[in-house]
Coordinates of C-alpha atoms and ligand atoms in Angstrom, one line a residue:
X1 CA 26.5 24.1 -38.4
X2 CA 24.6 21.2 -38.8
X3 CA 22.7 19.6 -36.3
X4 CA 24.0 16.3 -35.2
X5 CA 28.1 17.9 -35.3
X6 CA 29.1 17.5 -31.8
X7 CA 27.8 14.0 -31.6
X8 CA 29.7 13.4 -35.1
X9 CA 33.1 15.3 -33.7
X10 CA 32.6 12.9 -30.6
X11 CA 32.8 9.9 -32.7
X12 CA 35.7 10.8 -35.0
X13 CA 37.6 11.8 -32.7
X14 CA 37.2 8.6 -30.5
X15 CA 37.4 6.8 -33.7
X16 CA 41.1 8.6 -34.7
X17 CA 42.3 8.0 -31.6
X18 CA 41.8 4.4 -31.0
X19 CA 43.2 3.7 -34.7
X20 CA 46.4 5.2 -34.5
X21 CA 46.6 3.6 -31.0
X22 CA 46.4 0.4 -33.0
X23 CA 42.9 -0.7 -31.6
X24 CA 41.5 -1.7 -34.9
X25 CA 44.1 -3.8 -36.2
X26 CA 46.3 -1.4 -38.0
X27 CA 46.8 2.4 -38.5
X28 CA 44.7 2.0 -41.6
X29 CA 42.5 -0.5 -40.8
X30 CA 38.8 0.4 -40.0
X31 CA 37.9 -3.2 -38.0
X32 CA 35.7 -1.6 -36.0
X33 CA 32.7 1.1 -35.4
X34 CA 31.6 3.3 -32.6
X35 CA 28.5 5.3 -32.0
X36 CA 26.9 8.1 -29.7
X37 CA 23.3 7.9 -28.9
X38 CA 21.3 11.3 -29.7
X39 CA 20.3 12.6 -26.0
X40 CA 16.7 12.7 -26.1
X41 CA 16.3 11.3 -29.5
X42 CA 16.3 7.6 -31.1
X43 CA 19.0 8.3 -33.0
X44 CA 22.5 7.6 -33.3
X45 CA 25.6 8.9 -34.9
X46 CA 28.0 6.1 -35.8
X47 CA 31.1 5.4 -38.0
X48 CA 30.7 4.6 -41.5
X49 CA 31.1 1.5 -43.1
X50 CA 34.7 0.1 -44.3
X51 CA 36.2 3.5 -44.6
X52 CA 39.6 4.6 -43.0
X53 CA 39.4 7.0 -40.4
X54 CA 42.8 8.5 -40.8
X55 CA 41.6 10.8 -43.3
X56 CA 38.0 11.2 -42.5
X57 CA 36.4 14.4 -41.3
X58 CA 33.4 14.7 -38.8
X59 CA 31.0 15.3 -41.7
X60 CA 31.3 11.7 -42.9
X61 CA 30.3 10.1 -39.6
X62 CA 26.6 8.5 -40.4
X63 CA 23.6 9.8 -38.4
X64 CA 20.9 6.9 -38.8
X65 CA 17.6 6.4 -36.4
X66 CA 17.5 2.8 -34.7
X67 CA 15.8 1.2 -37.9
X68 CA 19.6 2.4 -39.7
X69 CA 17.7 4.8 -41.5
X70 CA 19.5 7.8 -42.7
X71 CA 18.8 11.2 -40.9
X72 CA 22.6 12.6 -42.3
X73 CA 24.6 10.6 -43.6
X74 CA 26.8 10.6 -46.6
X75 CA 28.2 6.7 -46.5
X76 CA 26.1 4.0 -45.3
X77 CA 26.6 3.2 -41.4
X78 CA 28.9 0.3 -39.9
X79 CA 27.5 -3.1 -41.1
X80 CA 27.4 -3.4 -37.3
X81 CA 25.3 -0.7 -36.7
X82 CA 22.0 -3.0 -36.4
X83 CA 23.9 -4.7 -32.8
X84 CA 24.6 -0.5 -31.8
X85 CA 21.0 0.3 -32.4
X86 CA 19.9 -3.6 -30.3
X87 CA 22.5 -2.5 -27.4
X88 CA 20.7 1.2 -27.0
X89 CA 17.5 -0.4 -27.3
X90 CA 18.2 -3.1 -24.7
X91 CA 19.9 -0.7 -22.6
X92 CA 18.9 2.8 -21.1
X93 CA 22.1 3.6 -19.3
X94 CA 24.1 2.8 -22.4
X95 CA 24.7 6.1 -24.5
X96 CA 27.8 5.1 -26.2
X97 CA 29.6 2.3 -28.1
X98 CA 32.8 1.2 -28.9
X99 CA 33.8 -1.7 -30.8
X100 CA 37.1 -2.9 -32.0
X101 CA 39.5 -5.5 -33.1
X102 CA 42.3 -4.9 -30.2
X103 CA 44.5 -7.4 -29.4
X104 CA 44.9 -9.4 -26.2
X105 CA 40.9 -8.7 -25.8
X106 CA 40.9 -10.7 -29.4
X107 CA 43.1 -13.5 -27.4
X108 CA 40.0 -14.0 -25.5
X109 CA 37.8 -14.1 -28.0
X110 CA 39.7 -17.3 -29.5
X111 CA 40.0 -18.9 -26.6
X112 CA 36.3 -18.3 -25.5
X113 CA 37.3 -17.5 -22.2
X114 CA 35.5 -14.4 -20.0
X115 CA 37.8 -12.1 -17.8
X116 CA 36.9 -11.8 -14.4
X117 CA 37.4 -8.5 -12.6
X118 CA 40.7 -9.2 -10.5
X119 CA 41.5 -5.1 -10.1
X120 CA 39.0 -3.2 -8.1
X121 CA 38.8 -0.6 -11.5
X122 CA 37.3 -3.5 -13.2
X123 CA 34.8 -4.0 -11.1
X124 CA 34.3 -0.5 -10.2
X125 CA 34.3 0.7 -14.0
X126 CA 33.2 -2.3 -15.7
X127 CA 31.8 -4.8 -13.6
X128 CA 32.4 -8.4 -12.5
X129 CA 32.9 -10.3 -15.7
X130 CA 33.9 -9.7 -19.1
X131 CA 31.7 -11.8 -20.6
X132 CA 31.9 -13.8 -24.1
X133 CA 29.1 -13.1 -26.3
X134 CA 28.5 -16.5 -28.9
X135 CA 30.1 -16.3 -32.4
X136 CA 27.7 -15.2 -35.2
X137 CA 28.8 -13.6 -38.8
X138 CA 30.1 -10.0 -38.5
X139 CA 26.8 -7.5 -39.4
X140 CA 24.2 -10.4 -38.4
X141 CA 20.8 -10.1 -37.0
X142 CA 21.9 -13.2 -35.2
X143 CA 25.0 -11.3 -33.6
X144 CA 22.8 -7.9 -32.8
X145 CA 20.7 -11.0 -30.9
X146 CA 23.5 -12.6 -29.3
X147 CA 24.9 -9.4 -27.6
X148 CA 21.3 -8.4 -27.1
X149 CA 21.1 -11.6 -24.9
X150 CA 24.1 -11.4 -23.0
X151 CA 23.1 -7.4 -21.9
X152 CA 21.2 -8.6 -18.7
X153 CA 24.5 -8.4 -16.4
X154 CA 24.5 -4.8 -16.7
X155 CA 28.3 -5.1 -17.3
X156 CA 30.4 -2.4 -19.7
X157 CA 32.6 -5.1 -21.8
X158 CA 32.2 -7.7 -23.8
X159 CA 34.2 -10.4 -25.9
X160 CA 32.6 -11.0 -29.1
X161 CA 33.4 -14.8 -29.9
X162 CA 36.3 -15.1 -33.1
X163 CA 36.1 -11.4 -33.6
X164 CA 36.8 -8.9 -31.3
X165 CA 35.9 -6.4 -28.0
X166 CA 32.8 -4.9 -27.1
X167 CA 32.7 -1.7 -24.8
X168 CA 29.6 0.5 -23.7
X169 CA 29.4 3.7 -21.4
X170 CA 27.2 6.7 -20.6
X171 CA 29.1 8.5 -22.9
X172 CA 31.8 8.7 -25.9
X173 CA 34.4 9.1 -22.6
X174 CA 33.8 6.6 -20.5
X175 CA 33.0 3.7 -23.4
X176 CA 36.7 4.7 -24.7
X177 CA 37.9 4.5 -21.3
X178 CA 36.4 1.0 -20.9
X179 CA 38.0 0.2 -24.5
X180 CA 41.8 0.9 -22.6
X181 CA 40.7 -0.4 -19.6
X182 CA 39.6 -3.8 -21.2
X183 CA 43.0 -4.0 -23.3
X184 CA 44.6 -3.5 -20.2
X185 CA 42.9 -6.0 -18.4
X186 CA 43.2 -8.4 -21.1
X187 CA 46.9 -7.9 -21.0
X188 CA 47.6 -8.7 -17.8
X189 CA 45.7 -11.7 -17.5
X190 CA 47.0 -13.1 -20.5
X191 CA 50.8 -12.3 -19.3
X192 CA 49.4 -14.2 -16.1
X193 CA 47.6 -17.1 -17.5
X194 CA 51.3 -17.9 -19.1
X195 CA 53.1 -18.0 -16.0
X196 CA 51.0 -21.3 -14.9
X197 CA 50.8 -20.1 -11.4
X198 CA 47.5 -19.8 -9.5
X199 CA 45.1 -16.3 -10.6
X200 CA 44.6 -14.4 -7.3
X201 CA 41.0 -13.6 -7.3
X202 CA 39.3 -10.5 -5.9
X203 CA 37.5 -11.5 -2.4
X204 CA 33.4 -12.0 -3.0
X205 CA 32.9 -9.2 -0.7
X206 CA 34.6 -6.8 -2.9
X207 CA 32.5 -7.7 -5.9
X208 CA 29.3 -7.5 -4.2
X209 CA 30.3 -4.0 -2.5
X210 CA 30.9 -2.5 -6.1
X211 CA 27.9 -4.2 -7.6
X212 CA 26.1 -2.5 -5.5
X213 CA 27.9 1.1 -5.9
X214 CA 27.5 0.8 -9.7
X215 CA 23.5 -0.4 -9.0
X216 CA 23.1 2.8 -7.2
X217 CA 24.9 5.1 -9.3
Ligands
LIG1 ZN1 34.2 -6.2 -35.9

């Protein structure tokens, strides 16, 4: 038993999941990474970089500290792993991170245009926007800087500009929940941009009321 296996069994299994569900582009395509924060430690275990996870066992997930040195790991981390380590940094309540390449979030991403929360789950779960984060190169300090920017609104989603989705959580469960929950909200608003007809909005009341429920929780 090593020590950092649950964290790594955590992360594959997230990982496995969200592949075959076609969240990273392809069954065999690794356009993405998600991590797990250590409890109690400034560490992280995260996915490795540009391997498939159809085949991969828990042993080859990457355990790095926050400067992406390695603590266990076999394959270097996710060239991303520099904006996992700024989000925990930036970010107490964060624990967990999910990135990916899914589709109608992706829509968003080209069209630079933020989500707002028009279920009460979304802004229960997530919060009141899903908010774009600027375009820089894939694995960039810039990028790491750029998400680290747009952390303030204590949301759980993000659009990352020309590339892809952004969710965070206390834990592995509820970042991969916010992963569906973002697809599905992506989905829908897409489907109801196209029918040209006015976007009912969620009253102000109703954002305010579960602002403050996620504040105090
Ligand atoms: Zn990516």
């Amino acid at each position: 038993m090593g020590k950092y296996d649950q964290e790594q069994k955590e992360v594959l299994n997230c990982a496995k999941w969200l592949s075959e569900h076609g969240y990273f582009g392809g069954f065999r395509g690794s356009g993405g990474n998600i991590s797990l924060k250590v409890a109690d430690e400034n560490i992280i275990a995260i996915t490795p970089s540009g391997r498939p996870y159809w085949d991969m066992s828990f042993a080859d997930i990457s355990v790095v500290d926050f400067e992406l040195k390695p603590v266990d790991a076999k394959y270097a981390p996710s060239k991303e792993a520099r904006m996992h380590a700024a989000i925990y940094q930036h970010r107490s309540d964060v624990k967990a991170v999910v990135h990916t390449h899914q589709t109608y979030a992706s829509i968003f991403s080209i069209i630079n245009q933020s989500i707002p929360a028009l279920f009460d789950e979304i802004a229960n779960e997530i919060g009141a926007v899903i908010e774009i984060v600027p375009y820089a190169i894939s694995g960039s300090e810039e990028l790491a800087q750029n998400v680290a920017d747009r952390l303030g609104n204590q949301c759980l989603c993000y659009i990352l500009q020309n590339h892809g989705a952004l969710s965070l959580g206390a834990g592995i469960d509820q970042a991969w929940k916010n992963t569906e929950l973002l697809e599905k909200a992506a989905q829908v608003y897409y489907h109801a941009l196209m029918t040209g007809r006015e976007i009912s909005q969620l009253p102000r009341e109703t954002i305010d009321y579960f602002n403050k429920k996620r504040e105090s929780s």
